């Protein structure tokens, strides 16, 4: 790569104020808040249009420059850190909300729109509609989250966020723009079928298949009121049956489980948090009654513990895992998320808590139900002091051991960092690997798209 020429060309494409090779900027983009090693970056580029992205991709092919697309850069597992240098393509300038279709209930947006922006826009202009967002900071992008099979407060009812994508516009690794889903032949971005569905190629492939520039994401009717019914219990073996009963009742919006050794009053217990919604107080009261009855019948669930403060906190701001990042000074934080089958959750909890203890990390475990128990997102958080290399390595070892344990239980590490990708590729059906390799080399013969990720030798 001729760096001076590439810099000049990039400035011509996006304008000089939207390209940087300043050491300070490159430093910021070379890392994220997790344990992944920083990697050198050559250029940060912030495009505004699809055409600019097409030109950048064509240039990258000519000069063999790797490109790593980035939304909020907040996966924590290093997925927007360029493993082999090159361009970090920061999508945040492409932040237009193009259309809200109230009848078919979707939002057509550019790929740099953040969850905070879309949520605020809906609240102001379409108060009867909502989008499922993760508990992540509002600076993350809707695209970055949906493209890693993220999940949020509507996932119990409607599945993970990847499955909420109705359509995508992508710039392929050869620089051609391509529409996927109904938008490929209709003005309406309302469904991904009934034509061969290629959107799956772009989810959890971490930018290796191309760059998403626009997407259609499903919206849902927004109920008037929301409440949370808390319960506390001790035996993790109760979990599968309890979750089946609650999801069978069809009354829950979001279902979260949490187990934390800190603060002291949480230690030794599981907390179940079920969000219920309705359009009237009567509806909410009747759902509360049904749910409390399920808790009562399950035996061993305490609904009386001092919960007012906890309830208010979760209703107001259901972001509790981020607070666990403060358990160790130094500001580092990463968690293993693994998609698990319900039957393995009790074992995953025992195993995860043993690993936390072994590494001297305060146990923080959580689960989110996705799609009526079709899938459970299981997570264990490992805060660390980023100023202490031994502590970083300790967290790295704990993460690695957890990934191995979850794979052994039949789970799949989610938003897998490089080392977890290697573990997955080691275990996966060899023909899956061959298919991945065949598709990637056909789409991206120069290997410019986020190389190093999902690398099959
Ligand atoms: C406190 C905290 C809580 C969290 N809670 C949740 C949660 O509840 N649910 C959840 O799902 N996640 C959660 N996360 C994880 C993460 O922050 C989110 O999943 C986040 O939405 C990822 O989006 P992003 O814009 O930061 O993606 P990025 O990190 O920027 O990108 C993710 C991947 O997608 C690729 N990519 C990004 N944009 C494009 C594009 N336009 N085209 C092609 N590829 C692209 C990147 O290369 C990268 O591989 C949490 C994180 C934190 C810190």
Coordinates of C-alpha atoms and ligand atoms in Angstrom, one line a residue:
X1 CA 0.0 0.0 0.0
X2 CA 1.3 3.5 -0.9
X3 CA 0.1 5.3 2.2
X4 CA 0.6 8.9 0.9
X5 CA -1.3 8.2 -2.3
X6 CA -4.1 6.3 -0.4
X7 CA -4.5 9.3 2.0
X8 CA -4.7 11.7 -0.9
X9 CA -7.3 9.5 -2.7
X10 CA -9.4 9.0 0.4
X11 CA -9.4 12.8 1.0
X12 CA -10.6 13.3 -2.6
X13 CA -13.4 10.8 -2.0
X14 CA -14.9 12.0 1.4
X15 CA -13.3 15.4 1.9
X16 CA -10.2 16.1 3.9
X17 CA -11.9 16.7 7.2
X18 CA -13.4 13.2 7.1
X19 CA -10.1 11.2 6.8
X20 CA -7.5 11.1 9.5
X21 CA -4.1 9.5 10.0
X22 CA -3.4 11.6 13.1
X23 CA -1.8 9.5 15.8
X24 CA -4.3 10.6 18.3
X25 CA -7.3 9.6 16.2
X26 CA -5.7 6.3 15.2
X27 CA -5.0 5.5 18.9
X28 CA -8.7 5.9 19.8
X29 CA -9.8 3.6 16.9
X30 CA -7.1 1.0 17.7
X31 CA -8.9 -0.4 20.8
X32 CA -12.2 -0.8 22.6
X33 CA -13.1 -1.2 26.3
X34 CA -12.6 -5.0 26.3
X35 CA -9.5 -7.2 26.7
X36 CA -8.6 -7.4 23.0
X37 CA -5.1 -6.2 22.1
X38 CA -5.0 -2.8 20.4
X39 CA -4.1 -3.0 16.7
X40 CA -2.5 -0.3 14.5
X41 CA -4.9 1.6 12.2
X42 CA -3.7 3.3 9.1
X43 CA -6.7 5.6 8.3
X44 CA -10.0 6.5 9.9
X45 CA -12.6 7.4 7.2
X46 CA -16.1 8.8 7.7
X47 CA -18.1 8.5 4.5
X48 CA -21.4 10.3 4.0
X49 CA -22.9 8.4 1.0
X50 CA -23.1 5.0 -0.6
X51 CA -21.2 6.3 -3.6
X52 CA -18.3 7.3 -1.4
X53 CA -18.2 3.9 0.2
X54 CA -18.2 2.3 -3.2
X55 CA -15.2 4.4 -4.2
X56 CA -13.4 3.6 -1.0
X57 CA -14.0 -0.1 -1.5
X58 CA -12.7 0.1 -5.1
X59 CA -9.6 2.0 -3.9
X60 CA -9.1 -0.6 -1.2
X61 CA -9.1 -3.4 -3.8
X62 CA -6.6 -1.6 -5.9
X63 CA -4.2 -0.9 -3.0
X64 CA -5.0 -4.0 -1.0
X65 CA -6.1 -2.0 2.0
X66 CA -8.2 -3.8 4.7
X67 CA -11.5 -2.2 5.6
X68 CA -13.2 -2.6 9.0
X69 CA -16.7 -1.2 9.2
X70 CA -17.6 0.4 12.5
X71 CA -20.8 1.5 14.1
X72 CA -20.5 2.5 17.8
X73 CA -17.5 0.2 18.2
X74 CA -19.0 -1.1 21.5
X75 CA -19.2 -4.9 21.1
X76 CA -16.4 -5.0 23.8
X77 CA -15.1 -8.1 21.9
X78 CA -12.8 -6.2 19.6
X79 CA -14.9 -6.7 16.5
X80 CA -14.4 -3.2 15.1
X81 CA -10.6 -3.3 15.9
X82 CA -8.8 -3.9 12.6
X83 CA -6.8 -7.0 13.0
X84 CA -4.7 -6.3 10.0
X85 CA -4.6 -2.5 10.0
X86 CA -6.0 -0.4 7.1
X87 CA -9.1 1.7 7.1
X88 CA -11.6 1.9 10.0
X89 CA -14.8 2.9 8.2
X90 CA -16.7 4.9 10.8
X91 CA -20.4 4.9 9.7
X92 CA -21.7 7.6 12.1
X93 CA -22.1 10.3 9.4
X94 CA -24.6 8.1 7.6
X95 CA -27.3 8.8 10.2
X96 CA -30.5 9.6 8.3
X97 CA -33.8 8.2 9.3
X98 CA -35.2 7.8 5.8
X99 CA -38.7 6.5 6.4
X100 CA -41.0 5.3 9.1
X101 CA -43.6 3.1 7.6
X102 CA -46.5 3.1 10.1
X103 CA -48.6 0.5 8.2
X104 CA -46.0 -2.1 7.6
X105 CA -44.3 -1.1 10.8
X106 CA -40.6 -0.7 9.9
X107 CA -38.0 2.0 10.0
X108 CA -35.8 2.5 7.0
X109 CA -32.5 4.0 8.2
X110 CA -28.9 4.6 7.2
X111 CA -26.4 2.3 8.9
X112 CA -24.9 4.9 11.1
X113 CA -28.2 5.7 13.0
X114 CA -27.7 5.1 16.7
X115 CA -30.2 3.3 18.9
X116 CA -30.5 6.5 20.9
X117 CA -31.4 8.6 17.8
X118 CA -34.0 6.1 16.5
X119 CA -35.6 5.7 19.9
X120 CA -35.8 9.4 20.5
X121 CA -37.2 10.0 17.0
X122 CA -40.0 7.4 17.5
X123 CA -40.8 8.8 21.0
X124 CA -41.2 12.3 19.5
X125 CA -42.9 11.5 16.2
X126 CA -44.5 8.1 16.5
X127 CA -45.3 7.5 20.1
X128 CA -47.4 4.4 19.3
X129 CA -44.4 2.6 17.8
X130 CA -41.2 1.2 19.4
X131 CA -38.0 -0.5 18.3
X132 CA -36.3 -3.2 20.3
X133 CA -33.0 -1.8 21.5
X134 CA -30.2 -3.4 23.5
X135 CA -29.2 -2.3 27.0
X136 CA -26.0 -1.0 25.5
X137 CA -25.1 2.8 25.5
X138 CA -27.3 4.8 23.2
X139 CA -24.3 5.6 21.0
X140 CA -24.3 2.1 19.5
X141 CA -25.8 1.7 16.0
X142 CA -29.0 -0.1 15.1
X143 CA -27.0 -1.8 12.3
X144 CA -24.0 -2.8 14.4
X145 CA -26.3 -4.4 16.9
X146 CA -28.7 -6.2 14.4
X147 CA -25.7 -7.4 12.4
X148 CA -24.3 -9.3 15.4
X149 CA -27.6 -10.9 16.3
X150 CA -28.0 -8.5 19.3
X151 CA -31.0 -8.7 21.5
X152 CA -33.1 -6.3 23.6
X153 CA -36.3 -5.7 25.5
X154 CA -38.6 -7.0 22.8
X155 CA -36.5 -10.1 22.0
X156 CA -38.5 -12.4 24.2
X157 CA -41.6 -11.7 22.1
X158 CA -40.1 -11.2 18.7
X159 CA -36.6 -12.9 18.5
X160 CA -33.1 -11.5 18.2
X161 CA -32.4 -8.3 16.4
X162 CA -30.9 -10.0 13.4
X163 CA -34.3 -11.6 12.7
X164 CA -35.9 -8.1 12.9
X165 CA -34.1 -7.1 9.7
X166 CA -36.5 -6.8 6.8
X167 CA -34.0 -5.6 4.2
X168 CA -30.4 -4.4 3.7
X169 CA -28.6 -2.4 1.2
X170 CA -24.9 -3.4 1.1
X171 CA -21.8 -2.5 -0.6
X172 CA -20.2 -5.7 -1.6
X173 CA -16.4 -6.3 -1.4
X174 CA -16.1 -5.6 -5.1
X175 CA -17.7 -2.1 -4.6
X176 CA -21.1 -2.9 -6.1
X177 CA -24.2 -1.8 -4.1
X178 CA -26.8 -4.4 -3.7
X179 CA -30.3 -4.5 -2.1
X180 CA -31.4 -7.6 -0.2
X181 CA -35.0 -8.5 0.7
X182 CA -38.3 -7.1 -0.8
X183 CA -36.5 -3.7 -1.4
X184 CA -34.6 -5.5 -4.2
X185 CA -37.8 -5.4 -6.3
X186 CA -40.3 -3.2 -4.5
X187 CA -40.4 0.2 -3.0
X188 CA -41.4 -1.4 0.3
X189 CA -38.7 -2.7 2.7
X190 CA -41.2 -5.0 4.5
X191 CA -39.9 -8.5 4.2
X192 CA -36.8 -10.5 3.4
X193 CA -38.6 -13.3 1.5
X194 CA -40.0 -15.0 -0.4
X195 CA -36.8 -14.9 -2.5
X196 CA -33.4 -16.5 -1.6
X197 CA -32.5 -14.8 1.7
X198 CA -29.0 -13.5 1.6
X199 CA -29.3 -11.2 4.6
X200 CA -28.1 -14.0 6.9
X201 CA -24.7 -13.8 5.1
X202 CA -24.3 -10.3 6.6
X203 CA -25.3 -11.2 10.2
X204 CA -22.6 -12.2 12.7
X205 CA -20.1 -12.2 9.8
X206 CA -18.5 -9.1 11.4
X207 CA -18.2 -7.0 8.3
X208 CA -16.4 -9.7 6.3
X209 CA -19.0 -10.0 3.6
X210 CA -19.5 -6.3 2.9
X211 CA -20.7 -3.0 4.3
X212 CA -24.3 -2.4 5.2
X213 CA -25.4 1.1 4.2
X214 CA -29.2 1.0 4.8
X215 CA -31.5 -1.3 6.6
X216 CA -35.1 -1.8 7.4
X217 CA -35.8 -2.8 11.0
X218 CA -39.1 -4.0 12.4
X219 CA -41.1 -1.7 14.6
X220 CA -43.8 -2.8 17.1
X221 CA -46.9 -1.3 18.6
X222 CA -46.0 0.4 21.9
X223 CA -48.2 -0.3 24.9
X224 CA -49.2 2.5 27.2
X225 CA -47.8 1.1 30.5
X226 CA -45.1 -1.2 31.7
X227 CA -44.4 -2.8 35.0
X228 CA -41.9 -5.2 36.3
X229 CA -42.6 -8.2 38.6
X230 CA -39.6 -9.3 40.6
X231 CA -39.0 -12.7 42.2
X232 CA -36.1 -14.1 44.1
X233 CA -35.1 -17.8 44.5
X234 CA -32.0 -19.9 45.2
X235 CA -32.1 -23.1 43.1
X236 CA -31.0 -22.7 39.5
X237 CA -32.6 -26.0 38.6
X238 CA -36.0 -24.2 38.8
X239 CA -35.1 -22.0 35.9
X240 CA -36.2 -24.1 32.8
X241 CA -39.6 -25.0 34.1
X242 CA -40.3 -21.5 35.4
X243 CA -39.3 -19.9 32.1
X244 CA -41.5 -22.4 30.2
X245 CA -44.5 -21.6 32.4
X246 CA -44.0 -17.8 32.1
X247 CA -43.6 -17.9 28.3
X248 CA -46.5 -20.3 27.9
X249 CA -48.7 -17.6 29.5
X250 CA -47.8 -15.1 26.7
X251 CA -47.9 -12.2 29.2
X252 CA -44.2 -11.4 29.4
X253 CA -42.5 -8.7 27.3
X254 CA -38.9 -9.2 28.5
X255 CA -37.6 -11.8 30.9
X256 CA -34.2 -11.4 32.5
X257 CA -32.4 -13.4 35.2
X258 CA -29.6 -12.1 37.3
X259 CA -27.2 -13.4 39.8
X260 CA -24.6 -11.1 41.4
X261 CA -22.4 -11.5 44.4
X262 CA -22.4 -7.7 44.9
X263 CA -24.2 -5.8 46.5
X264 CA -24.2 -8.2 49.5
X265 CA -28.0 -8.4 49.6
X266 CA -28.1 -10.0 46.1
X267 CA -25.5 -12.7 47.0
X268 CA -26.7 -16.3 46.8
X269 CA -30.0 -15.5 45.0
X270 CA -31.3 -15.4 41.5
X271 CA -33.5 -12.5 40.6
X272 CA -36.1 -12.9 37.9
X273 CA -37.4 -9.7 36.3
X274 CA -40.4 -10.1 34.1
X275 CA -41.6 -7.0 32.3
X276 CA -45.3 -6.9 31.6
X277 CA -47.1 -4.3 29.5
X278 CA -50.6 -3.2 28.7
X279 CA -52.9 -0.4 27.6
X280 CA -54.8 -0.1 30.9
X281 CA -54.3 -0.6 34.6
X282 CA -56.9 -3.5 34.5
X283 CA -54.9 -5.3 31.9
X284 CA -51.7 -4.9 33.9
X285 CA -53.4 -6.0 37.1
X286 CA -54.7 -9.1 35.4
X287 CA -51.2 -10.0 34.0
X288 CA -49.6 -9.3 37.4
X289 CA -52.1 -11.8 39.0
X290 CA -51.3 -14.5 36.5
X291 CA -47.6 -14.0 36.9
X292 CA -47.7 -14.0 40.7
X293 CA -49.7 -17.2 40.5
X294 CA -47.0 -18.8 38.4
X295 CA -44.4 -17.7 40.9
X296 CA -46.5 -19.1 43.8
X297 CA -47.0 -22.4 42.1
X298 CA -43.3 -22.7 41.3
X299 CA -42.7 -22.8 45.1
X300 CA -39.5 -21.3 46.4
X301 CA -39.9 -17.9 44.8
X302 CA -39.9 -15.0 47.2
X303 CA -41.9 -11.9 46.0
X304 CA -41.7 -10.1 49.3
X305 CA -38.0 -9.1 49.5
X306 CA -37.3 -5.4 49.8
X307 CA -37.7 -4.6 46.1
X308 CA -39.2 -1.1 45.7
X309 CA -35.8 0.5 45.0
X310 CA -34.7 -2.3 42.7
X311 CA -38.0 -2.2 40.8
X312 CA -37.9 1.6 40.3
X313 CA -34.3 1.3 39.2
X314 CA -35.0 -1.4 36.6
X315 CA -38.2 0.3 35.3
X316 CA -36.4 3.6 34.9
X317 CA -33.1 2.3 33.5
X318 CA -32.9 -1.4 32.8
X319 CA -29.1 -1.2 32.4
X320 CA -27.7 -3.0 35.3
X321 CA -24.8 -5.0 33.8
X322 CA -23.0 -1.8 33.0
X323 CA -22.9 -1.0 36.6
X324 CA -21.0 -4.2 37.3
X325 CA -18.2 -2.7 35.2
X326 CA -17.2 -0.7 38.3
X327 CA -16.6 -3.8 40.4
X328 CA -12.9 -3.5 39.8
X329 CA -11.2 -0.1 39.5
X330 CA -9.6 0.7 36.1
X331 CA -12.6 0.8 33.8
X332 CA -12.1 -2.4 31.7
X333 CA -15.2 -4.6 31.1
X334 CA -16.0 -7.5 28.9
X335 CA -18.5 -10.3 29.1
X336 CA -18.9 -13.7 27.6
X337 CA -22.3 -13.9 26.0
X338 CA -23.3 -17.3 24.8
X339 CA -26.4 -18.4 23.0
X340 CA -27.5 -21.5 25.0
X341 CA -30.4 -23.9 24.9
X342 CA -32.7 -23.7 27.9
X343 CA -31.9 -27.2 29.3
X344 CA -28.2 -26.3 29.8
X345 CA -28.8 -23.0 31.7
X346 CA -28.5 -24.5 35.2
X347 CA -25.2 -26.2 34.3
X348 CA -24.0 -23.0 32.6
X349 CA -24.7 -21.0 35.8
X350 CA -22.8 -23.5 38.0
X351 CA -19.9 -23.6 35.5
X352 CA -19.8 -19.8 35.1
X353 CA -19.8 -19.1 38.7
X354 CA -17.0 -21.6 39.3
X355 CA -14.9 -19.9 36.7
X356 CA -15.5 -16.4 38.2
X357 CA -14.5 -17.7 41.6
X358 CA -11.4 -19.4 40.2
X359 CA -10.2 -16.1 38.7
X360 CA -11.2 -14.0 41.8
X361 CA -13.8 -12.0 39.9
X362 CA -17.1 -11.1 41.5
X363 CA -19.7 -13.4 40.0
X364 CA -22.1 -11.5 37.7
X365 CA -24.3 -13.7 35.6
X366 CA -27.4 -12.9 33.6
X367 CA -29.7 -14.4 31.1
X368 CA -32.2 -12.9 28.6
X369 CA -34.9 -15.1 27.1
X370 CA -35.1 -14.8 23.3
X371 CA -38.2 -15.8 21.5
X372 CA -40.2 -17.8 24.1
X373 CA -37.2 -19.9 25.2
X374 CA -36.1 -20.8 21.7
X375 CA -32.8 -19.4 22.7
X376 CA -31.3 -18.0 25.9
X377 CA -28.6 -15.4 25.9
X378 CA -26.4 -16.3 28.8
X379 CA -23.8 -13.8 30.0
X380 CA -21.0 -13.5 32.5
X381 CA -19.3 -10.2 33.1
X382 CA -15.6 -9.8 33.8
X383 CA -14.5 -6.3 34.8
X384 CA -10.8 -5.7 35.0
X385 CA -8.3 -2.9 35.7
X386 CA -7.0 -1.9 32.3
X387 CA -3.9 -0.3 33.9
X388 CA -2.8 -3.7 35.3
X389 CA -1.6 -6.1 32.6
X390 CA -1.9 -9.1 35.0
X391 CA -5.5 -8.2 35.7
X392 CA -6.2 -7.9 31.9
X393 CA -4.6 -11.3 31.3
X394 CA -6.6 -12.7 34.2
X395 CA -9.9 -11.5 32.6
X396 CA -8.7 -12.8 29.2
X397 CA -8.1 -16.3 30.8
X398 CA -11.5 -16.3 32.4
X399 CA -13.2 -15.3 29.2
X400 CA -11.4 -18.0 27.3
X401 CA -12.2 -20.7 29.8
X402 CA -15.9 -19.6 29.8
X403 CA -16.0 -19.8 26.0
X404 CA -14.6 -23.4 26.2
X405 CA -17.1 -24.3 28.9
X406 CA -20.1 -22.9 27.0
X407 CA -19.1 -24.7 23.8
X408 CA -18.8 -27.9 25.8
X409 CA -22.4 -27.4 27.0
X410 CA -23.6 -27.0 23.4
X411 CA -23.8 -23.2 23.5
X412 CA -22.3 -20.8 21.0
X413 CA -20.2 -17.8 22.0
X414 CA -22.0 -14.6 20.8
X415 CA -20.2 -11.7 19.1
X416 CA -17.2 -13.9 19.3
X417 CA -13.8 -12.3 19.8
X418 CA -10.9 -13.6 17.7
X419 CA -10.0 -16.4 20.2
X420 CA -13.6 -17.5 20.4
X421 CA -13.9 -17.5 16.6
X422 CA -11.0 -19.9 16.6
X423 CA -12.7 -22.2 19.1
X424 CA -15.9 -22.1 17.1
X425 CA -14.1 -22.9 13.8
X426 CA -12.3 -25.8 15.5
X427 CA -15.6 -27.4 16.5
X428 CA -17.8 -26.5 13.6
X429 CA -18.8 -29.0 10.9
X430 CA -15.9 -29.0 8.4
X431 CA -18.3 -28.5 5.5
X432 CA -19.6 -25.3 7.1
X433 CA -16.1 -24.1 7.2
X434 CA -15.5 -24.9 3.5
X435 CA -18.8 -23.1 2.6
X436 CA -17.7 -20.0 4.5
X437 CA -14.3 -20.1 2.8
X438 CA -15.9 -20.6 -0.7
X439 CA -18.3 -17.7 -0.2
X440 CA -15.7 -15.3 1.2
X441 CA -13.2 -16.0 -1.5
X442 CA -15.8 -15.6 -4.2
X443 CA -17.1 -12.3 -2.8
X444 CA -13.8 -10.9 -1.6
X445 CA -10.9 -12.4 -3.6
X446 CA -8.5 -9.7 -2.3
X447 CA -9.4 -10.4 1.3
X448 CA -10.0 -6.7 2.1
X449 CA -13.1 -7.0 4.3
X450 CA -12.2 -7.1 8.1
X451 CA -9.5 -9.8 7.4
X452 CA -8.4 -11.8 10.4
X453 CA -12.1 -12.4 11.5
X454 CA -13.7 -15.8 10.7
X455 CA -10.4 -16.7 9.0
X456 CA -10.5 -20.2 7.6
X457 CA -7.0 -21.5 6.6
Ligands
LIG1 C1 -23.0 -1.8 29.0 C2 -23.2 -2.6 27.8 C3 -24.4 -3.3 27.7 C4 -24.7 -4.1 26.5 N1 -26.0 -4.7 26.4 C5 -26.3 -5.3 25.3 C6 -27.6 -5.8 25.1 O1 -28.4 -5.8 26.0 N2 -27.9 -6.5 23.9 C7 -26.9 -6.5 22.9 O2 -27.3 -7.1 21.9 N3 -25.7 -6.0 23.1 C8 -25.3 -5.4 24.2 N4 -24.1 -4.9 24.3 C9 -23.0 -5.2 23.3 C10 -22.9 -4.1 22.2 O3 -22.6 -2.8 22.8 C11 -24.0 -4.0 21.3 O4 -24.4 -5.2 20.8 C12 -23.9 -2.9 20.3 O5 -25.2 -2.6 19.8 C13 -23.0 -3.2 19.1 O6 -23.3 -2.1 18.2 P1 -22.1 -1.2 17.7 O7 -22.7 -0.1 16.8 O8 -21.3 -0.7 18.8 O9 -21.3 -2.2 16.7 P2 -19.8 -2.3 16.4 O10 -19.0 -2.7 17.5 O11 -19.4 -1.0 15.7 O12 -19.8 -3.4 15.2 C14 -20.1 -4.7 15.5 C15 -19.7 -5.6 14.3 O13 -20.5 -5.3 13.2 C16 -19.7 -4.8 12.1 N5 -20.4 -3.6 11.5 C17 -20.8 -2.5 12.2 N6 -21.4 -1.7 11.3 C18 -21.4 -2.4 10.1 C19 -21.9 -2.0 8.8 N7 -22.6 -0.9 8.6 N8 -21.7 -3.0 7.8 C20 -21.1 -4.1 8.1 N9 -20.6 -4.5 9.3 C21 -20.8 -3.6 10.3 C22 -18.3 -4.4 12.7 O14 -17.3 -4.5 11.8 C23 -18.2 -5.3 13.9 O15 -17.7 -6.5 13.4 C24 -23.8 -4.1 25.5 C25 -22.6 -3.4 25.6 C26 -22.3 -2.7 26.7 C27 -21.0 -2.0 26.8

